[in-house]
mmCIF file with all atom_site columns, C-alpha atoms in Angstrom:
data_model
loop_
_atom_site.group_PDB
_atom_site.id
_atom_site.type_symbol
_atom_site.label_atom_id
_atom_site.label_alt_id
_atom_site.label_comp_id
_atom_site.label_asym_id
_atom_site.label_entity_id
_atom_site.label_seq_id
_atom_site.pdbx_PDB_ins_code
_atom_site.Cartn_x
_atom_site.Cartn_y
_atom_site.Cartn_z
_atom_site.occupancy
_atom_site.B_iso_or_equiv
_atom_site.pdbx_formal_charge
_atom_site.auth_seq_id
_atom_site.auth_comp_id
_atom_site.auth_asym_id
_atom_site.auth_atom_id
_atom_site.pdbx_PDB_model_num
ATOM 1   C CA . UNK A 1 1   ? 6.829   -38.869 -16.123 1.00 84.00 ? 1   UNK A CA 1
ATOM 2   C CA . UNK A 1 2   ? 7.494   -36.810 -19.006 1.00 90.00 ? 2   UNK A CA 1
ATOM 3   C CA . UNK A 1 3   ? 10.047  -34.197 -20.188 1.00 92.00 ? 3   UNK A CA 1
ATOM 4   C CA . UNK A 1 4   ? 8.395   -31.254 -18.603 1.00 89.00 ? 4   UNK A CA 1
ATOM 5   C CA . UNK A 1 5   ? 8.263   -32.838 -15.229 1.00 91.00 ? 5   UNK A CA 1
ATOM 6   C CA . UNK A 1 6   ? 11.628  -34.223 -15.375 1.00 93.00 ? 6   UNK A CA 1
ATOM 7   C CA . UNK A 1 7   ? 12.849  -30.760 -16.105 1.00 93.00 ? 7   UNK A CA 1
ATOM 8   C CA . UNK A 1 8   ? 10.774  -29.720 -12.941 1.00 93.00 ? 8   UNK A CA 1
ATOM 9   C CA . UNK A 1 9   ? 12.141  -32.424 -10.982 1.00 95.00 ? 9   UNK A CA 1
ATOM 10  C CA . UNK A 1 10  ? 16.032  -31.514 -11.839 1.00 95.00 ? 10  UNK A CA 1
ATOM 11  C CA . UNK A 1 11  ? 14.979  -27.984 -10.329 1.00 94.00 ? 11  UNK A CA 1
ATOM 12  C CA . UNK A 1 12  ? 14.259  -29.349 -6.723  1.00 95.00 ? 12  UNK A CA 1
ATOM 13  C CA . UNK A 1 13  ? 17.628  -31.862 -7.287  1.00 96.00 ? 13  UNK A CA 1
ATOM 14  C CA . UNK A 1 14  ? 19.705  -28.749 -7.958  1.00 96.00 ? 14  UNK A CA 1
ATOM 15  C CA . UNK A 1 15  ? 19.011  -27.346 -4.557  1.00 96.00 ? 15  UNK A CA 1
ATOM 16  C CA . UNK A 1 16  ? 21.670  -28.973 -2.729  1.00 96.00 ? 16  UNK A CA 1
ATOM 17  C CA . UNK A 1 17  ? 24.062  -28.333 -4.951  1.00 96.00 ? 17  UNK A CA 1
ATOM 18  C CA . UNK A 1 18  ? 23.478  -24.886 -4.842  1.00 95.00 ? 18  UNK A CA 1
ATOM 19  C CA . UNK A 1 19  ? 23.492  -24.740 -0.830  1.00 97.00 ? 19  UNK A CA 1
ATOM 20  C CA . UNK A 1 20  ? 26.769  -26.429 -1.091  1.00 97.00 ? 20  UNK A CA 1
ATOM 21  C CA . UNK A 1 21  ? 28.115  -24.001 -3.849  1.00 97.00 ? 21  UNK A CA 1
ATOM 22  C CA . UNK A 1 22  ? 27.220  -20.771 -1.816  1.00 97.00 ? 22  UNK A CA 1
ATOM 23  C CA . UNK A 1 23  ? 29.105  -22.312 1.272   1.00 96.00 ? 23  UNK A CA 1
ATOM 24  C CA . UNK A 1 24  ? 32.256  -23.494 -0.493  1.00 96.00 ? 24  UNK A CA 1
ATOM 25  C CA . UNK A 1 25  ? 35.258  -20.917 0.958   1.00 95.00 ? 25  UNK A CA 1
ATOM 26  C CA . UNK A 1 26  ? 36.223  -20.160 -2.246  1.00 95.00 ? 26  UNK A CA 1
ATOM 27  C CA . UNK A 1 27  ? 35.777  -16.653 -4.372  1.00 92.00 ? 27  UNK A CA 1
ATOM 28  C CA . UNK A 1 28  ? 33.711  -18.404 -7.285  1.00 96.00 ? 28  UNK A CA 1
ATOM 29  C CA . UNK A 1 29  ? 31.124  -19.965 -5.403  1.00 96.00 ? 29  UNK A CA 1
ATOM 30  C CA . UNK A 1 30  ? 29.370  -17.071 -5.345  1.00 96.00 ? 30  UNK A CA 1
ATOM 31  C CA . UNK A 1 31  ? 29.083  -17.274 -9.244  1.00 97.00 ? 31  UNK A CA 1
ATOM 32  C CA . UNK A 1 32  ? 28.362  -20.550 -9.285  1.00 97.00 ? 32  UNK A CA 1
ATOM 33  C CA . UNK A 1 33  ? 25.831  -20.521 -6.914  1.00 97.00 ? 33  UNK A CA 1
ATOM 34  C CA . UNK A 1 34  ? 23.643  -17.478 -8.450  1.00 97.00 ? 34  UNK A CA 1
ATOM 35  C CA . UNK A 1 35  ? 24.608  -19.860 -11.980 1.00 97.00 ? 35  UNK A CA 1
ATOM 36  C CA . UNK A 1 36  ? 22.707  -22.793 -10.335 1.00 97.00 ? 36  UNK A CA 1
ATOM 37  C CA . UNK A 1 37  ? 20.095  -20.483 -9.497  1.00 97.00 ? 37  UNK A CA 1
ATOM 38  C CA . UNK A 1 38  ? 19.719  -18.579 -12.452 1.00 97.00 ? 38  UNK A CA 1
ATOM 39  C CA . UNK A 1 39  ? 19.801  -22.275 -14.833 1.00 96.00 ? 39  UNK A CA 1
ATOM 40  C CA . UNK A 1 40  ? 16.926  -23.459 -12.265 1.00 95.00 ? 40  UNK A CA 1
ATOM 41  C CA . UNK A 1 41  ? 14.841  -20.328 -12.718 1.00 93.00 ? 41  UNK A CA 1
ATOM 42  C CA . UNK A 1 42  ? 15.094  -20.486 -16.965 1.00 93.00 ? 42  UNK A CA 1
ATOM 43  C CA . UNK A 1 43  ? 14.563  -24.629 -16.260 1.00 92.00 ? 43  UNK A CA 1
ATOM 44  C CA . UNK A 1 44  ? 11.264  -22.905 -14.786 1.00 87.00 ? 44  UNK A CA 1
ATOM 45  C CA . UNK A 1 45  ? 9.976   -21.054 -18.040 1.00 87.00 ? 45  UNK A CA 1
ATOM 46  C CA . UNK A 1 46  ? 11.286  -24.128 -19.674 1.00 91.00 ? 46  UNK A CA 1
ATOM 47  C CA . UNK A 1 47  ? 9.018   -26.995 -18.229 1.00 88.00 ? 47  UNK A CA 1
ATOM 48  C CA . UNK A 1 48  ? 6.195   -24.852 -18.445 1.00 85.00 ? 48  UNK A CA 1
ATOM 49  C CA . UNK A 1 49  ? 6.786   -23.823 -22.154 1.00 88.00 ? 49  UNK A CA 1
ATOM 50  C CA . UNK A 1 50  ? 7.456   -27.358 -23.431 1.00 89.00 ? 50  UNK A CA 1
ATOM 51  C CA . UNK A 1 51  ? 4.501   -28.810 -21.063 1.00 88.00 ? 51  UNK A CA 1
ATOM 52  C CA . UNK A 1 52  ? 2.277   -25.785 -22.849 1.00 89.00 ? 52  UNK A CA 1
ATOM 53  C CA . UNK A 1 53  ? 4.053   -26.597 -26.741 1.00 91.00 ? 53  UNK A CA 1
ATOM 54  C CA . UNK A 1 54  ? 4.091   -30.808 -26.450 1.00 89.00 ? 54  UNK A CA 1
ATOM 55  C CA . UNK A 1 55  ? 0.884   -30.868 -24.602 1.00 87.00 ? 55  UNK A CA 1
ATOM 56  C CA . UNK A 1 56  ? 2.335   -32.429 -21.236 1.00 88.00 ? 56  UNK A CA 1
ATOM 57  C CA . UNK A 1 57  ? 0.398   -31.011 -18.771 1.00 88.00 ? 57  UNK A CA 1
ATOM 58  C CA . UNK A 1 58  ? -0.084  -33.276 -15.726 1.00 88.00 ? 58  UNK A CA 1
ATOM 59  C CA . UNK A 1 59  ? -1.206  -33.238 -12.224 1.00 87.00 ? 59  UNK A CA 1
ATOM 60  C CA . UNK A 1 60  ? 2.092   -34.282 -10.892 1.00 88.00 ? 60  UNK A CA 1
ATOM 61  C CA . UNK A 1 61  ? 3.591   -31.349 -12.666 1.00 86.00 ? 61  UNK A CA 1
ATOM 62  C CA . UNK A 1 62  ? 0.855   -28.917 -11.728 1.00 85.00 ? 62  UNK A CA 1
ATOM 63  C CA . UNK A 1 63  ? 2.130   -29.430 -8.075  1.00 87.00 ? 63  UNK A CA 1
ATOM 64  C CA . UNK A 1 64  ? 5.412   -29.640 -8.289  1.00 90.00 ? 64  UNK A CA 1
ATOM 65  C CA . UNK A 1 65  ? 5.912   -26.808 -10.600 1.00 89.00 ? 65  UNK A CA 1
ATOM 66  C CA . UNK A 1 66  ? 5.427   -24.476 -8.080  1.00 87.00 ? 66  UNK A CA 1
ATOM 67  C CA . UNK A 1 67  ? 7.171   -26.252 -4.890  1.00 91.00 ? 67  UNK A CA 1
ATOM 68  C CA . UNK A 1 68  ? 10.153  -26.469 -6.976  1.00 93.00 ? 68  UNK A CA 1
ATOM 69  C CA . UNK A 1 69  ? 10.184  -22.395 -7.677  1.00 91.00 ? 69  UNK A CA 1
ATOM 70  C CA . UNK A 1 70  ? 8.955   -21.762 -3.336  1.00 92.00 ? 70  UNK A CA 1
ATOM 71  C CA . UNK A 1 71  ? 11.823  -23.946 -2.558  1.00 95.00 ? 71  UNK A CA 1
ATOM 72  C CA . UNK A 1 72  ? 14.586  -22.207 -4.570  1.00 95.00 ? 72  UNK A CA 1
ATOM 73  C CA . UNK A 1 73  ? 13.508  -18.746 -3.581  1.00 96.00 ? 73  UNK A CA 1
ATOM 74  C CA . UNK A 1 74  ? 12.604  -19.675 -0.111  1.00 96.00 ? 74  UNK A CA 1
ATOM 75  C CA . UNK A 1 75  ? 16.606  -21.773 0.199   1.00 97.00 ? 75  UNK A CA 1
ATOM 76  C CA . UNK A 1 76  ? 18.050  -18.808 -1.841  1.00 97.00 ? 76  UNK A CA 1
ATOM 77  C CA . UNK A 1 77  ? 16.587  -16.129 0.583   1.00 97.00 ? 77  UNK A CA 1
ATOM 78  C CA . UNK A 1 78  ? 17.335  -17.844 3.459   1.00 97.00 ? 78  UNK A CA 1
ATOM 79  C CA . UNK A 1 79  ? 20.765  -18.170 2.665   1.00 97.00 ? 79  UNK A CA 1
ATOM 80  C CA . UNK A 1 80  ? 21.172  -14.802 1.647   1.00 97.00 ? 80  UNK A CA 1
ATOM 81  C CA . UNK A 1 81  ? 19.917  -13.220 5.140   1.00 97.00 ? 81  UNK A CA 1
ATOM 82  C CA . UNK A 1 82  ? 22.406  -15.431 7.106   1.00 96.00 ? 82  UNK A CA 1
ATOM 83  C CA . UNK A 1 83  ? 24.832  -13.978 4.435   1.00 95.00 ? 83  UNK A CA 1
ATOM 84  C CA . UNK A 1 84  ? 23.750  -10.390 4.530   1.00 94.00 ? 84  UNK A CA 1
ATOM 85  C CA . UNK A 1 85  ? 21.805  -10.092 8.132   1.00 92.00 ? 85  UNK A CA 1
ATOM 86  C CA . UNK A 1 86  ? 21.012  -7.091  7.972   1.00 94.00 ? 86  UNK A CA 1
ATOM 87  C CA . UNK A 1 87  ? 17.271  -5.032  7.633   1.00 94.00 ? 87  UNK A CA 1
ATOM 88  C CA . UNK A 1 88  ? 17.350  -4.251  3.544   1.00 92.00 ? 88  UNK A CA 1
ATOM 89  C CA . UNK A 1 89  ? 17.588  -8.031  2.560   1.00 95.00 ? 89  UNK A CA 1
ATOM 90  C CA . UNK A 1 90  ? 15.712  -9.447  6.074   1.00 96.00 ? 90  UNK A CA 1
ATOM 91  C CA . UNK A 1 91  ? 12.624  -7.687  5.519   1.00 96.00 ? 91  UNK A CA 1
ATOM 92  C CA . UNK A 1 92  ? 11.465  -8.196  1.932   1.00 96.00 ? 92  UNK A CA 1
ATOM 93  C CA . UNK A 1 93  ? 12.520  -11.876 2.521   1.00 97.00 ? 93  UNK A CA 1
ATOM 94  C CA . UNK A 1 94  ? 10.109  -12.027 5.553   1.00 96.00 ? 94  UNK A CA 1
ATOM 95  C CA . UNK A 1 95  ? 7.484   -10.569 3.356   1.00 96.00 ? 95  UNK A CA 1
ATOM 96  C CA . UNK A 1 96  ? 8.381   -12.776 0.259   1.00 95.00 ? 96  UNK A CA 1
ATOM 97  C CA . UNK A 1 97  ? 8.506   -15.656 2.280   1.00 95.00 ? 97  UNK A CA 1
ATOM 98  C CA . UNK A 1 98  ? 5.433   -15.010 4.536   1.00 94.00 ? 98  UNK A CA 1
ATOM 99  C CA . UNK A 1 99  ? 3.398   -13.995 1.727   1.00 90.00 ? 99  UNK A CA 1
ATOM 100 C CA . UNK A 1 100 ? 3.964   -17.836 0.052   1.00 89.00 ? 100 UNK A CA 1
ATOM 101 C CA . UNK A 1 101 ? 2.421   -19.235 3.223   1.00 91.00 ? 101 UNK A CA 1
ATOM 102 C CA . UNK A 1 102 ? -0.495  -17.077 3.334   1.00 88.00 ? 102 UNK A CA 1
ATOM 103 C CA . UNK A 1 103 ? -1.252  -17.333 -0.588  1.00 85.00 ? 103 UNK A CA 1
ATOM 104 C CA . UNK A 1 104 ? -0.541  -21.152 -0.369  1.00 83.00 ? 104 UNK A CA 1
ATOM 105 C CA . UNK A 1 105 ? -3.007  -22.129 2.548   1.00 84.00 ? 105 UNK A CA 1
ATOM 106 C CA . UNK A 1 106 ? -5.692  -19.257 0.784   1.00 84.00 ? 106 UNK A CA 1
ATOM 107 C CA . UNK A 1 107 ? -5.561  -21.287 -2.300  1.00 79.00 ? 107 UNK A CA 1
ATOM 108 C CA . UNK A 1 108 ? -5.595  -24.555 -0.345  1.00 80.00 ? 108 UNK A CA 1
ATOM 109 C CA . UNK A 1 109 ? -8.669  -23.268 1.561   1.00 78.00 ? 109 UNK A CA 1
ATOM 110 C CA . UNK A 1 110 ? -10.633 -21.779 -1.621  1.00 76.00 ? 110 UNK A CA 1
ATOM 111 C CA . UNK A 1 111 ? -9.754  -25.429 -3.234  1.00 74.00 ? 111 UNK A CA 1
ATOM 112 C CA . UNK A 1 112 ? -11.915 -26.211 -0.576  1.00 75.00 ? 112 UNK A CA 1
ATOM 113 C CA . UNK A 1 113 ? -14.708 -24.262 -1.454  1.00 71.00 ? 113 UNK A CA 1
ATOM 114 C CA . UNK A 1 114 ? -14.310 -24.783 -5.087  1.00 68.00 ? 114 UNK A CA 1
ATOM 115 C CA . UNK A 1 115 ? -13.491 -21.633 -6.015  1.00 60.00 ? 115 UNK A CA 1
ATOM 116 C CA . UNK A 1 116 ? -9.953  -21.817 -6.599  1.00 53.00 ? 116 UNK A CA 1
ATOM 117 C CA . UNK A 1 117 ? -10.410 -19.919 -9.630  1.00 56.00 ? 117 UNK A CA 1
ATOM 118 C CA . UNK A 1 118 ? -10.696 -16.639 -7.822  1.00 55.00 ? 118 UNK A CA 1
ATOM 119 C CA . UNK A 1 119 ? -6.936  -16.948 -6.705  1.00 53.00 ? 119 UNK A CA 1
ATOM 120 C CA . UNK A 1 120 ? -5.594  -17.933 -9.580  1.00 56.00 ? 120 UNK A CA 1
ATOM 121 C CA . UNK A 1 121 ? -2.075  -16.479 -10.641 1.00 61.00 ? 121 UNK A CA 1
ATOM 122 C CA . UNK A 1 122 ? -2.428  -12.939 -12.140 1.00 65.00 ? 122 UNK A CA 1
ATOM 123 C CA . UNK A 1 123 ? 0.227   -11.157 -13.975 1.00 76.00 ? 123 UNK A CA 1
ATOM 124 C CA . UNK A 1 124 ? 1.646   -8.991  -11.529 1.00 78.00 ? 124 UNK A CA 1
ATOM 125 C CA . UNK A 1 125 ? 3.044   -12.257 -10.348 1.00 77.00 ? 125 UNK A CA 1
ATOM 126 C CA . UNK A 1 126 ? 4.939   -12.560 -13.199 1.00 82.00 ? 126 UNK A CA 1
ATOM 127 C CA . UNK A 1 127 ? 6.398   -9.446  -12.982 1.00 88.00 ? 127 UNK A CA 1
ATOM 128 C CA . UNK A 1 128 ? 7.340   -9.846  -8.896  1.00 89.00 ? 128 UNK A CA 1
ATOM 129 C CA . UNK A 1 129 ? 8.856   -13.009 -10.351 1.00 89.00 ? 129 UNK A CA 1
ATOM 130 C CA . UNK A 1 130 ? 10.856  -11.525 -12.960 1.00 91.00 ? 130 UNK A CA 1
ATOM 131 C CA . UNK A 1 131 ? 11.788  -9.077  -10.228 1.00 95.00 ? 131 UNK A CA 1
ATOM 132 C CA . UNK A 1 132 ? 12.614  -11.524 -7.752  1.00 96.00 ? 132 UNK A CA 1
ATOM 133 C CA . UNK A 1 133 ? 14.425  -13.886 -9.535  1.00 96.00 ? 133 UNK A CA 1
ATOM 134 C CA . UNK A 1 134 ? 16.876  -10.946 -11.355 1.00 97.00 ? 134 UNK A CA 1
ATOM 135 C CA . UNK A 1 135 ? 17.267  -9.582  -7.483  1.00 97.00 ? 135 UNK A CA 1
ATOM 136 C CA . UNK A 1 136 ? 18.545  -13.153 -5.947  1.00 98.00 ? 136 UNK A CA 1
ATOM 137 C CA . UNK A 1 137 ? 20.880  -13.871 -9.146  1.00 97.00 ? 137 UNK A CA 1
ATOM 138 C CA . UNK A 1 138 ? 22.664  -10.500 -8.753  1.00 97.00 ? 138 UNK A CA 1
ATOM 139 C CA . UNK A 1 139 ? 22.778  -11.068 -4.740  1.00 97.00 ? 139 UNK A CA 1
ATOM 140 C CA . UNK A 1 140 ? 23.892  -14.306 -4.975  1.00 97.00 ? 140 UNK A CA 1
ATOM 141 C CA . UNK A 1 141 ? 26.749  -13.752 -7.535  1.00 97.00 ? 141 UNK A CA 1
ATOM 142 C CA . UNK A 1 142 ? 28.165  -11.209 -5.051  1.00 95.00 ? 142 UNK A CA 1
ATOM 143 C CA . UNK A 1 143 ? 29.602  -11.076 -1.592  1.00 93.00 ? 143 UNK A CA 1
ATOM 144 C CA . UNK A 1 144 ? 27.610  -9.237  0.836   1.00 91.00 ? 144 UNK A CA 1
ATOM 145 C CA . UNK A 1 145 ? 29.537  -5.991  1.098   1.00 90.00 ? 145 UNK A CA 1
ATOM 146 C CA . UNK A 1 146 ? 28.053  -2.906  -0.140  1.00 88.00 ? 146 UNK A CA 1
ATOM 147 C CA . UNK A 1 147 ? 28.561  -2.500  -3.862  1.00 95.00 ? 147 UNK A CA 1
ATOM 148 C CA . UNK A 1 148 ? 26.468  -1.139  -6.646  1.00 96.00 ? 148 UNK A CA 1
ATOM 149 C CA . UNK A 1 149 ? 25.125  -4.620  -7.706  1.00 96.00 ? 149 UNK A CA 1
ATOM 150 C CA . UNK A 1 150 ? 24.284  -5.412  -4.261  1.00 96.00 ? 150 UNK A CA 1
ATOM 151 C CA . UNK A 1 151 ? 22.391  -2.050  -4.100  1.00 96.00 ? 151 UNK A CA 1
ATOM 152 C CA . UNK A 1 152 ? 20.596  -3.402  -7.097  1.00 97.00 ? 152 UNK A CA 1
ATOM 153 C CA . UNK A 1 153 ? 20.143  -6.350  -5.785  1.00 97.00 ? 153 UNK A CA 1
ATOM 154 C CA . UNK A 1 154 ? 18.584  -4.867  -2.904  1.00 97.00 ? 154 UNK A CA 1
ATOM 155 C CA . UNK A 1 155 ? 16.278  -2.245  -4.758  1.00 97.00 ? 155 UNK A CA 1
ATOM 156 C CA . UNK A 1 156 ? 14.863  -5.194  -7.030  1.00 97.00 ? 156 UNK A CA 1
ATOM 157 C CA . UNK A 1 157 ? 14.136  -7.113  -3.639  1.00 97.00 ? 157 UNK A CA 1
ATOM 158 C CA . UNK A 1 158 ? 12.247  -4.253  -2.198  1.00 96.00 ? 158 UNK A CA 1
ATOM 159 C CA . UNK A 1 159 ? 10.283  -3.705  -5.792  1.00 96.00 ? 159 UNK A CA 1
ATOM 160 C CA . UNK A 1 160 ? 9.437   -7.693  -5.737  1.00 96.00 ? 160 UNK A CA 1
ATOM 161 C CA . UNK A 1 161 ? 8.092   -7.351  -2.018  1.00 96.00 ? 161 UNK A CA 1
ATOM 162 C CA . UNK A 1 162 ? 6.539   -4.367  -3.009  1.00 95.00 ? 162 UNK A CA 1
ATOM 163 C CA . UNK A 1 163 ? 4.116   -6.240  -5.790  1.00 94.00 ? 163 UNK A CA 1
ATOM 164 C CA . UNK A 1 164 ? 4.578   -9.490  -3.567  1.00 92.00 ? 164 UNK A CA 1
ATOM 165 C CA . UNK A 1 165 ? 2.222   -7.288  -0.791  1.00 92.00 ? 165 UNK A CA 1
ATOM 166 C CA . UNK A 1 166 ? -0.044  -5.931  -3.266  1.00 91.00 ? 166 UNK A CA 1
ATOM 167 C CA . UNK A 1 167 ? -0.494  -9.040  -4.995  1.00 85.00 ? 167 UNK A CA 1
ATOM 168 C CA . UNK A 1 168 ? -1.517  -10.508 -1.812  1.00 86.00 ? 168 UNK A CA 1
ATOM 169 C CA . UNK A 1 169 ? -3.800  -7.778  -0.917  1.00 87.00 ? 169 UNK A CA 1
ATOM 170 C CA . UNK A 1 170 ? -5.437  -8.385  -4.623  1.00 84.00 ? 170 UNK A CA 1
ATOM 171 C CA . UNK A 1 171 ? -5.703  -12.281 -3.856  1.00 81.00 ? 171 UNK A CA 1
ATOM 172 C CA . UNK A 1 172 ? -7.122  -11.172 -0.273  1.00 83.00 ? 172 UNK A CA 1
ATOM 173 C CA . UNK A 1 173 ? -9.875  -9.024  -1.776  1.00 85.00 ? 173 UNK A CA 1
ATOM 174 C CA . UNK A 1 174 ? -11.176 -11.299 -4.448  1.00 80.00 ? 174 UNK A CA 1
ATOM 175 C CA . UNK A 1 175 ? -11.435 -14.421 -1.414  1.00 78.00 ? 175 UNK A CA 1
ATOM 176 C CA . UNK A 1 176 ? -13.195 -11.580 0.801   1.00 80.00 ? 176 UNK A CA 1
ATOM 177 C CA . UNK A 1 177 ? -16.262 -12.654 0.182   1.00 78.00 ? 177 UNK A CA 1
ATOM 178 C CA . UNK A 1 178 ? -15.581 -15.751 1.276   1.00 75.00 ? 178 UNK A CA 1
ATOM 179 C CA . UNK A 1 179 ? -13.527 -15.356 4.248   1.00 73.00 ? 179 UNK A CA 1
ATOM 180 C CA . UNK A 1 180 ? -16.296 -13.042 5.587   1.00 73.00 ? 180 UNK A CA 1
ATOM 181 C CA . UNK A 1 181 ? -19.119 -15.137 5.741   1.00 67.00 ? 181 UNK A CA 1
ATOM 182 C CA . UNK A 1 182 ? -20.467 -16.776 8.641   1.00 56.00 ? 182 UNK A CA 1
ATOM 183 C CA . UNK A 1 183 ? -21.312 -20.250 9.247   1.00 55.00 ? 183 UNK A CA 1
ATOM 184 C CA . UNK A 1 184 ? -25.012 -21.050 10.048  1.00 50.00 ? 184 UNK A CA 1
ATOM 185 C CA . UNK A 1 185 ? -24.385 -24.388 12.140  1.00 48.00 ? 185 UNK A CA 1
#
């Protein structure tokens, strides 16, 4: 266990605390939920700078890294369509969320086949990210009545599904190859 893991490991702790921040009945808990969330997401560039800068990469943190960032977008989206229920937030978080699966178990599978490699993370993920992760703060740090932020919000969701779909359609392409062959038992 080392600095960059423990950093990782705070990230998944926080989640509970920021479920019960976005239901307290109070005006500010929208604030300080989307504060949780926004801490956790720069504790993500964090663990992976310092794990990068002291030279504490590990397995453990190579797996857990990225649970720790599914979880608080997956929690964070699902709390913000019971919040919002309605079409504009519903459907990117389908797609954000659906698109995790299918990316997850293609990786998982390619593993497999050793060639992992091939699915790696490119760096329109890091812009659907960036996207993402400015789109939940803003939602979260507002109630769900139609404002301009929550018209941001909304537009930066729909941008980060937008690259979350064609990033899955690039990751589908390069496995192709794989996925279309046929077994010769």
């Amino acid at each position: 266990m080392n600095i960059p893991n423990l950093i990782t490991v705070l990230r998944v702790l926080l989640i509970p605390f920021f479920i019960l921040l976005f239901y307290l009945p109070y005006s500010w808990s929208y604030v300080a939920s989307s504060s949780v969330f926004a801490f956790a997401a720069a504790t993500d560039w964090l663990d992976g700078y310092l794990a990068r800068r002291l030279e504490q990469s590990t397995p453990f943190g190579a797996f857990l890294d990225p649970v720790a960032d599914k979880l608080m977008v997956a929690v964070a989206l699902v709390l913000l369509v019971q919040e919002h229920h309605n079409v504009w937030l519903t459907l990117p978080a389908a797609v954000i969320i659906g698109r995790e699966i299918v990316i997850s178990a293609l990786r998982e599978w390619m593993a497999e086949l050793g060639a992992r490699a091939q699915v790696a993370v490119s760096n329109m993920g890091k812009w659907k990210t960036a996207a993402q992760m400015l789109a939940l703060i803003i939602l979260l740090a507002n109630p769900s009545d139609f404002s301009f932020w929550v018209l941001v919000g909304y537009a930066l969701l729909l941008v980060a599904a937008g690259l979350t779909l064609w990033s899955m359609l690039q990751y589908l392409r390069a496995a192709w190859p794989h996925l279309k062959t046929t077994s010769t038992k």
